[in-house]
Coordinates of C-alpha atoms and ligand atoms in Angstrom, one line a residue:
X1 CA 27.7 46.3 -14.1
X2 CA 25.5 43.6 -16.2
X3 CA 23.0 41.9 -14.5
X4 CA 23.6 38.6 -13.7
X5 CA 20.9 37.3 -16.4
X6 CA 22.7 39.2 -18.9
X7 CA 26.0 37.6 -18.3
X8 CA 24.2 34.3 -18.8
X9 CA 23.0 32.6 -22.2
X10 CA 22.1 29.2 -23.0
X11 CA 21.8 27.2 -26.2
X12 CA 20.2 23.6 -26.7
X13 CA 21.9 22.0 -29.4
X14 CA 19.8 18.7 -28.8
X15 CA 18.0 17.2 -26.0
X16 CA 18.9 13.6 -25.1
X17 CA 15.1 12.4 -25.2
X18 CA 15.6 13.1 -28.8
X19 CA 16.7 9.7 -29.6
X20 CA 15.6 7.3 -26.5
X21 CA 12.4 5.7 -28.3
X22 CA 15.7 4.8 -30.6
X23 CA 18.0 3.3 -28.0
X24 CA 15.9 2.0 -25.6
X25 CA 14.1 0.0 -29.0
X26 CA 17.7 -1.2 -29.7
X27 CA 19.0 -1.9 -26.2
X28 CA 15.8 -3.8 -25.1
X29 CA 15.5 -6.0 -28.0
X30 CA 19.2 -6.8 -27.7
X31 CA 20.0 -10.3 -26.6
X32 CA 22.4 -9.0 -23.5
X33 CA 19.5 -6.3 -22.7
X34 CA 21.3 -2.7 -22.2
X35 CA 20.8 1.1 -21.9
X36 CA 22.7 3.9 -22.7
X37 CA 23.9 6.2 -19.2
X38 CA 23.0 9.6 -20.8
X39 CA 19.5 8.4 -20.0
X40 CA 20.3 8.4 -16.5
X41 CA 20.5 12.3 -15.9
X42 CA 17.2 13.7 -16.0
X43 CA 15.9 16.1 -13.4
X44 CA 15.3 13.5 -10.3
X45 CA 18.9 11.4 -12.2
X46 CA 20.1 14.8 -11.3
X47 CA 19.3 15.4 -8.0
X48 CA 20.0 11.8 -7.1
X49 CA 23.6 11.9 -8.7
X50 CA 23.9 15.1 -6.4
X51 CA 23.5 12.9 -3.5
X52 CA 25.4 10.6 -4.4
X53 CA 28.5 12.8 -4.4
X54 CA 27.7 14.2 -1.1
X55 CA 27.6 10.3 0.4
X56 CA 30.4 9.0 2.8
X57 CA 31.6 6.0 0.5
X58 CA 31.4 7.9 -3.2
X59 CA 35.0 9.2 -2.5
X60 CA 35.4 10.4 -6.1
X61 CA 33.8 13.9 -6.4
X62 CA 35.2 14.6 -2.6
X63 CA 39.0 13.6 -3.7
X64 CA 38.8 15.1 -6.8
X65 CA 37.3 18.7 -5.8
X66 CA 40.3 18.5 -2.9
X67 CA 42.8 17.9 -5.6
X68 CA 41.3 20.8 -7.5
X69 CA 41.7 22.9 -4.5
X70 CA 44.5 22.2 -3.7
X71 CA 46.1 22.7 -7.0
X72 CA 43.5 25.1 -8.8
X73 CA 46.5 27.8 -9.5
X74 CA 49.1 25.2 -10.7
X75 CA 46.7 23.8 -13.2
X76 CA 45.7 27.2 -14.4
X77 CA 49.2 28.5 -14.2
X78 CA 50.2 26.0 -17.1
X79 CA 47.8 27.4 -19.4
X80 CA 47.6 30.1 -21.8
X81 CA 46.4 33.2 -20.4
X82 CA 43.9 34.6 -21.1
X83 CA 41.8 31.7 -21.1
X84 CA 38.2 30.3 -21.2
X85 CA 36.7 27.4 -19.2
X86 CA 34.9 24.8 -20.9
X87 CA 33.7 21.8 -19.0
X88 CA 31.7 18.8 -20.2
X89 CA 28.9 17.5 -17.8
X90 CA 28.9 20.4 -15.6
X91 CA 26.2 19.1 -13.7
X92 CA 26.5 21.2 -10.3
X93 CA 29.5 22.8 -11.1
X94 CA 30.4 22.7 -8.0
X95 CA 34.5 21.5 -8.9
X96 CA 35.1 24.2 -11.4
X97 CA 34.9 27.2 -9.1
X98 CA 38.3 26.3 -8.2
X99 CA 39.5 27.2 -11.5
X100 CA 36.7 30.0 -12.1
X101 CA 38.9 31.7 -9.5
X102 CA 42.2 30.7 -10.5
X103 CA 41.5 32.5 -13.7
X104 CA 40.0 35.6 -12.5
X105 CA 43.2 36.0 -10.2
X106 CA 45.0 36.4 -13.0
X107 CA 43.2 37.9 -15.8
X108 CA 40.3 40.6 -15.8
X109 CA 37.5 38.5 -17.4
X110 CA 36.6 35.0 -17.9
X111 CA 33.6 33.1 -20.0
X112 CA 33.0 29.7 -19.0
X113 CA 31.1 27.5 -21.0
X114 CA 29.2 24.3 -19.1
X115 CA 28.1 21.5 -21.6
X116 CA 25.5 19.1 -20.3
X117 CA 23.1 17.0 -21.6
X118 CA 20.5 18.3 -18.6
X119 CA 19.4 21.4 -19.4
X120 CA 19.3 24.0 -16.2
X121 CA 22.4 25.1 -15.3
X122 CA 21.3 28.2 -13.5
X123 CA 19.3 26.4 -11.4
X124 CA 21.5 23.6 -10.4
X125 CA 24.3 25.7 -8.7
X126 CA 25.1 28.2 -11.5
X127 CA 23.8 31.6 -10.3
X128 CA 26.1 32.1 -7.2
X129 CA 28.9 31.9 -9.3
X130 CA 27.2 34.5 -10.9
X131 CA 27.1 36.4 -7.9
X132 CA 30.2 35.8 -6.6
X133 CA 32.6 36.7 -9.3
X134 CA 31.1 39.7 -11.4
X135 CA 33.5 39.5 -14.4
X136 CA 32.1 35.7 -15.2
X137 CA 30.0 35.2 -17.9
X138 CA 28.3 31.4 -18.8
X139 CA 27.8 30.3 -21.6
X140 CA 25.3 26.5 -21.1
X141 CA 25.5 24.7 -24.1
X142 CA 22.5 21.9 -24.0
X143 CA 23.2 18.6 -25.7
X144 CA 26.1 16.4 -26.0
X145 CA 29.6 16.3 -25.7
X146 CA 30.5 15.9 -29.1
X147 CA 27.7 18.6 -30.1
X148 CA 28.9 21.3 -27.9
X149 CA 32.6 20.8 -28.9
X150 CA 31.4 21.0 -32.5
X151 CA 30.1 24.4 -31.2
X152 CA 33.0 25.6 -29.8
X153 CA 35.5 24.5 -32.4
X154 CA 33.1 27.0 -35.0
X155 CA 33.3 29.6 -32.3
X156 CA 36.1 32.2 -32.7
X157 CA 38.5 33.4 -29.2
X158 CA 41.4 33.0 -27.4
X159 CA 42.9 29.6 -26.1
X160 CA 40.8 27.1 -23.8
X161 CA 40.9 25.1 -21.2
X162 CA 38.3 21.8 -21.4
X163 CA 37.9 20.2 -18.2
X164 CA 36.3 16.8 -18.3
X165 CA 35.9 16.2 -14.5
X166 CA 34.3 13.1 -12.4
X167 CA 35.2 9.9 -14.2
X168 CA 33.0 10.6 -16.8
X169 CA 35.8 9.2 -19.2
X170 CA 35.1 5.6 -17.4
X171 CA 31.9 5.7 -18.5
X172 CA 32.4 5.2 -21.8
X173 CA 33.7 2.2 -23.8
X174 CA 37.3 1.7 -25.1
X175 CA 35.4 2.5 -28.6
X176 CA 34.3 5.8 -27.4
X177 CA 37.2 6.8 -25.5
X178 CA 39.4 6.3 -28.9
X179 CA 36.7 8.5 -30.7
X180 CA 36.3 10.9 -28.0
X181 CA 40.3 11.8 -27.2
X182 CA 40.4 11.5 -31.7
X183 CA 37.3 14.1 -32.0
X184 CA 38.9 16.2 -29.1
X185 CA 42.1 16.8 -30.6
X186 CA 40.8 17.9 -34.0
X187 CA 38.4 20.5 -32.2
X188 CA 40.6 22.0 -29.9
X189 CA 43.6 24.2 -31.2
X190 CA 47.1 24.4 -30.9
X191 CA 46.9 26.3 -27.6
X192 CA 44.1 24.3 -25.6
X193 CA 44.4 22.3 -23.0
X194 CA 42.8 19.8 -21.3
X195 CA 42.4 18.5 -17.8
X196 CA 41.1 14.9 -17.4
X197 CA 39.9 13.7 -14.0
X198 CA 39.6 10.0 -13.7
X199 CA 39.8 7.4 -11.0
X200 CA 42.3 5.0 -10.4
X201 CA 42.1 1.0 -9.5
X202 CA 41.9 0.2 -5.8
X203 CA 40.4 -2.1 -3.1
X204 CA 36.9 -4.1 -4.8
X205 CA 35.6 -3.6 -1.4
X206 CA 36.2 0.0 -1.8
X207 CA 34.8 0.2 -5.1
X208 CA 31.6 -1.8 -4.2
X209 CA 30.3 0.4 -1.8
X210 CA 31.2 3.7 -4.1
X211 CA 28.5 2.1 -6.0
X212 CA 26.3 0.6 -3.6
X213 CA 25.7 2.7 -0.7
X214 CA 24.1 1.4 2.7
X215 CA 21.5 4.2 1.8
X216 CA 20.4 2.5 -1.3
X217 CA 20.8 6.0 -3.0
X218 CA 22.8 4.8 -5.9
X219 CA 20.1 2.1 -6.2
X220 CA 17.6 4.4 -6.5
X221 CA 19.7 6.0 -9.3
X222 CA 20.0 3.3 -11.4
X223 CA 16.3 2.4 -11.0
X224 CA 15.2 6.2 -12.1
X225 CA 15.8 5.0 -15.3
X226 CA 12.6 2.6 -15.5
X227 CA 10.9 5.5 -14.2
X228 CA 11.8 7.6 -17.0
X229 CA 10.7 4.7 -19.1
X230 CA 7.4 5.0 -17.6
X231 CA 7.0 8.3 -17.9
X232 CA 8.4 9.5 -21.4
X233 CA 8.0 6.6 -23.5
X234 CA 4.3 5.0 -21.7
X235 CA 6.3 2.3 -20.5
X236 CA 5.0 -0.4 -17.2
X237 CA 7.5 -1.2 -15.4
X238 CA 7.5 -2.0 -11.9
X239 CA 10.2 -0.8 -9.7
X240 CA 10.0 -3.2 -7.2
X241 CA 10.6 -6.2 -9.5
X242 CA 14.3 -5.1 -10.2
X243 CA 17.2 -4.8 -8.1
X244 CA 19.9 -3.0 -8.0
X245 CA 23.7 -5.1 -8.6
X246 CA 27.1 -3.6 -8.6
X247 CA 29.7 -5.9 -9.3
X248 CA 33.4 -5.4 -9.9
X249 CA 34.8 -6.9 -12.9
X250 CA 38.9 -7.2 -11.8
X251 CA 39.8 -8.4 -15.5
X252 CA 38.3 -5.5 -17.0
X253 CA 39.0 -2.6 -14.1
X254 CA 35.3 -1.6 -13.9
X255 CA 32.7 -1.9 -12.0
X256 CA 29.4 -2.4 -14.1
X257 CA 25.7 -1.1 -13.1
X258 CA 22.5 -3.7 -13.7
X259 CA 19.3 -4.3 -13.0
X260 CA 18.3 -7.6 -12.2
X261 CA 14.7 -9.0 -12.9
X262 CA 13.6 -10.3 -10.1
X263 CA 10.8 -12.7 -11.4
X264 CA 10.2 -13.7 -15.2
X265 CA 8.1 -11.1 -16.4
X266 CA 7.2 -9.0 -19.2
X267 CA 7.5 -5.2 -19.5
X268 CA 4.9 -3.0 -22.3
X269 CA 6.9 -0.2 -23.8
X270 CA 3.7 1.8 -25.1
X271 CA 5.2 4.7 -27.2
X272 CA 7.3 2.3 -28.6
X273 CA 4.3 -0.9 -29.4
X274 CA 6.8 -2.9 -27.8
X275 CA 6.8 -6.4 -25.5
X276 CA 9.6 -7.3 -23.5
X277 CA 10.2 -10.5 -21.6
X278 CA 12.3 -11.1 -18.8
X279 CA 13.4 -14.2 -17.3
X280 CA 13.8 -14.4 -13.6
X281 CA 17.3 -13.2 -13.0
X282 CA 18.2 -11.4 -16.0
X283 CA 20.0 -8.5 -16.3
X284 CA 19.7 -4.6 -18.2
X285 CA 23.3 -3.2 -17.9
X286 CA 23.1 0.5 -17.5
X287 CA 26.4 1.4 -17.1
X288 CA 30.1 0.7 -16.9
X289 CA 32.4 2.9 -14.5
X290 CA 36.2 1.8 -15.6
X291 CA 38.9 2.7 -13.8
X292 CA 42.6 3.7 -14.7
X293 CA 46.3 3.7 -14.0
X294 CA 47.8 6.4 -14.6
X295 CA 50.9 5.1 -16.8
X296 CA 47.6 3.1 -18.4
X297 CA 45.6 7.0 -18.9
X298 CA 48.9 8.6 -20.1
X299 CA 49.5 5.9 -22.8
X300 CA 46.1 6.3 -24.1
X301 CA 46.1 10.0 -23.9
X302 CA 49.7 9.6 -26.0
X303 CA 48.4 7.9 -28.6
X304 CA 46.0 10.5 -29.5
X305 CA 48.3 12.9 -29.9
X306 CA 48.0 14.5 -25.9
X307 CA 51.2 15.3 -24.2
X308 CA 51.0 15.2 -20.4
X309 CA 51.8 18.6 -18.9
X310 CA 51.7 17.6 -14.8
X311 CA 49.5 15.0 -12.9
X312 CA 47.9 15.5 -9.8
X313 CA 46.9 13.1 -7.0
X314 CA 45.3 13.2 -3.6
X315 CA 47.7 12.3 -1.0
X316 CA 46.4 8.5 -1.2
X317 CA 46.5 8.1 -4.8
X318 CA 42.9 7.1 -5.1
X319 CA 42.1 9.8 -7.7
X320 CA 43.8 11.2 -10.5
X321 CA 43.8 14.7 -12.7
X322 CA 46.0 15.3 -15.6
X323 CA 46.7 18.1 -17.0
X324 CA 47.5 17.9 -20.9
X325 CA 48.8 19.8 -24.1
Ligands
LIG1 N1 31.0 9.1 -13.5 C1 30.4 8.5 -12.3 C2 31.3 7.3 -11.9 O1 31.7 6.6 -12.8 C3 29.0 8.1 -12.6 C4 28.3 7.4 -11.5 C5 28.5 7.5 -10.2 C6 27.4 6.3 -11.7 N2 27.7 6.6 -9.5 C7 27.0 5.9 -10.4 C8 26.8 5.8 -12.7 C9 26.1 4.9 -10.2 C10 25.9 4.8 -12.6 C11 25.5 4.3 -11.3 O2 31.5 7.1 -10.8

């Protein structure tokens, strides 16, 4: 049987520090300062995020790998056989062994292909697979979304299935969704499919603590990203003079991520020969976690051209997974 290195490749289409001298010079000099999220996940983003999943009041990546459970052979039984896996922002990969094994129970091999931004797959959870299930191979694609789905759609085979798991959906804009579900449908083909997880609107109290644990790990997420700061782009911030703020906008159905200056002050960017001033109280707002209905998901999902095969909720409807031709 191959080794488990040789049923593993990877292939960096572009690395996200490519382009943050870029956006960080645009997002900075802004007048409603902002960065883009991408530049949350590198290695310690990564581990951090990791906790954060495992903490009591994140309830998303718990619900939503129950609802995979649960339902891992219904999803897979809807699709094409035999099929591949693609899933964007694998990070752990930790959900999709559900469906790695939902596959294999029904068809004699299976490649899966993990697109992250993060390179190092195979050390962040990767190689039991590997183990485990000796007709998987992996395929990590390094880079974007968009860039590893230009990859595959160039890529001959048999019909996939692209899982875009955790949300990730609500991090991007109403723009970028439009693009995204657009670009998606003219990569994949006829016989794809793809399964969206996103969560659904609920209790503010609920969603405040998702994003702003008692153990201030989520604040130390959202601060990691001055540190990168620091260290790739020879910048001075000082951690301690920002704070952590999640607040729930009801209007919009999000919850937005900032980081609040805590005195007036003024930040050197070095790489970039850059000055930025902060007044006492203003904000950089790193991210934007929207969430859903579902009638609101399946509308949008309609309109660029996706017909709903089955959802799936947890028994209190606080999560969502649709399954989509
Ligand atoms: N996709 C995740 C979410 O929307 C990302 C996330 C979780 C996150 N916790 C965060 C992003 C804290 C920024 C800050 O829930």
């Amino acid at each position: 049987l191959p080794t488990e290195q040789a049923r593993f490749s990877s292939l960096t289409l572009r690395r996200a520090h490519d382009s943050l001298a870029d956006d960080v010079r645009l997002g900075l000099t802004a007048a409603d300062k902002w960065l883009p999220c991408k530049y949350f996940y590198d290695p310690r983003g990564m581990a951090l995020y990791e906790r954060i999943c495992e903490l009591p009041e994140y309830y998303l990546t718990r619900t939503e790998t129950a609802i995979l459970k649960h339902h891992a052979a219904d999803i897979i039984a809807l699709a094409p056989a035999p099929l591949s896996l693609v899933e964007l922002g694998s990070g752990s990969s930790a959900k999709i062994r559900y469906l790695i094994e939902a596959c294999l129970a029904r068809q004699a091999g299976l490649v899966y292909y993990a697109i992250d931004i993060s390179p190092g797959a195979l050390d962040n959870g990767v190689r039991p697979l590997l183990q485990e299930y000796l007709d998987l191979r992996i395929v990590e694609l390094v880079g974007e979304f968009t860039d590893g789905l230009g990859y595959l759609a160039r890529e001959p085979g048999g019909p996939r299935l692209v899982a875009f798991l955790g949300s990730t959906i609500g991090n991007f804009t109403e723009g970028e969704i439009t693009s995204f579900l657009a670009m998606l449908r003219r990569v994949l083909r006829p016989q794809d499919c793809f399964l969206l997880g996103f969560d659904l609107i609920k209790d503010t109290g609920v969603l405040e603590a998702a994003y702003d644990d008692a153990e201030g790990v989520t604040a130390r997420f959202n601060l990691n990203i001055l540190a990168r700061l620091n260290h790739e782009l020879d910048a001075d911030f000082d951690l301690t003079a920002f704070a952590h703020r999640a607040t729930v906008n009801v209007e919009r159905s999000r919850v937005e991520m900032h980081l609040v200056s805590r005195r007036a002050q003024r930040v050197r960017i070095g790489r970039l020969g850059l000055d930025v001033r902060f007044r006492a109280g203003e904000t950089i707002h790193t991210e934007n976690c929207h969430k859903f209905s579902t009638a609101g998901m399946e509308t949008l999902l309609a309109r660029h051209g996706w017909q709903v095969l089955r959802r799936f909720l947890d028994p209190q409807e606080q999560f969502c997974l649709v399954l989509a031709s």
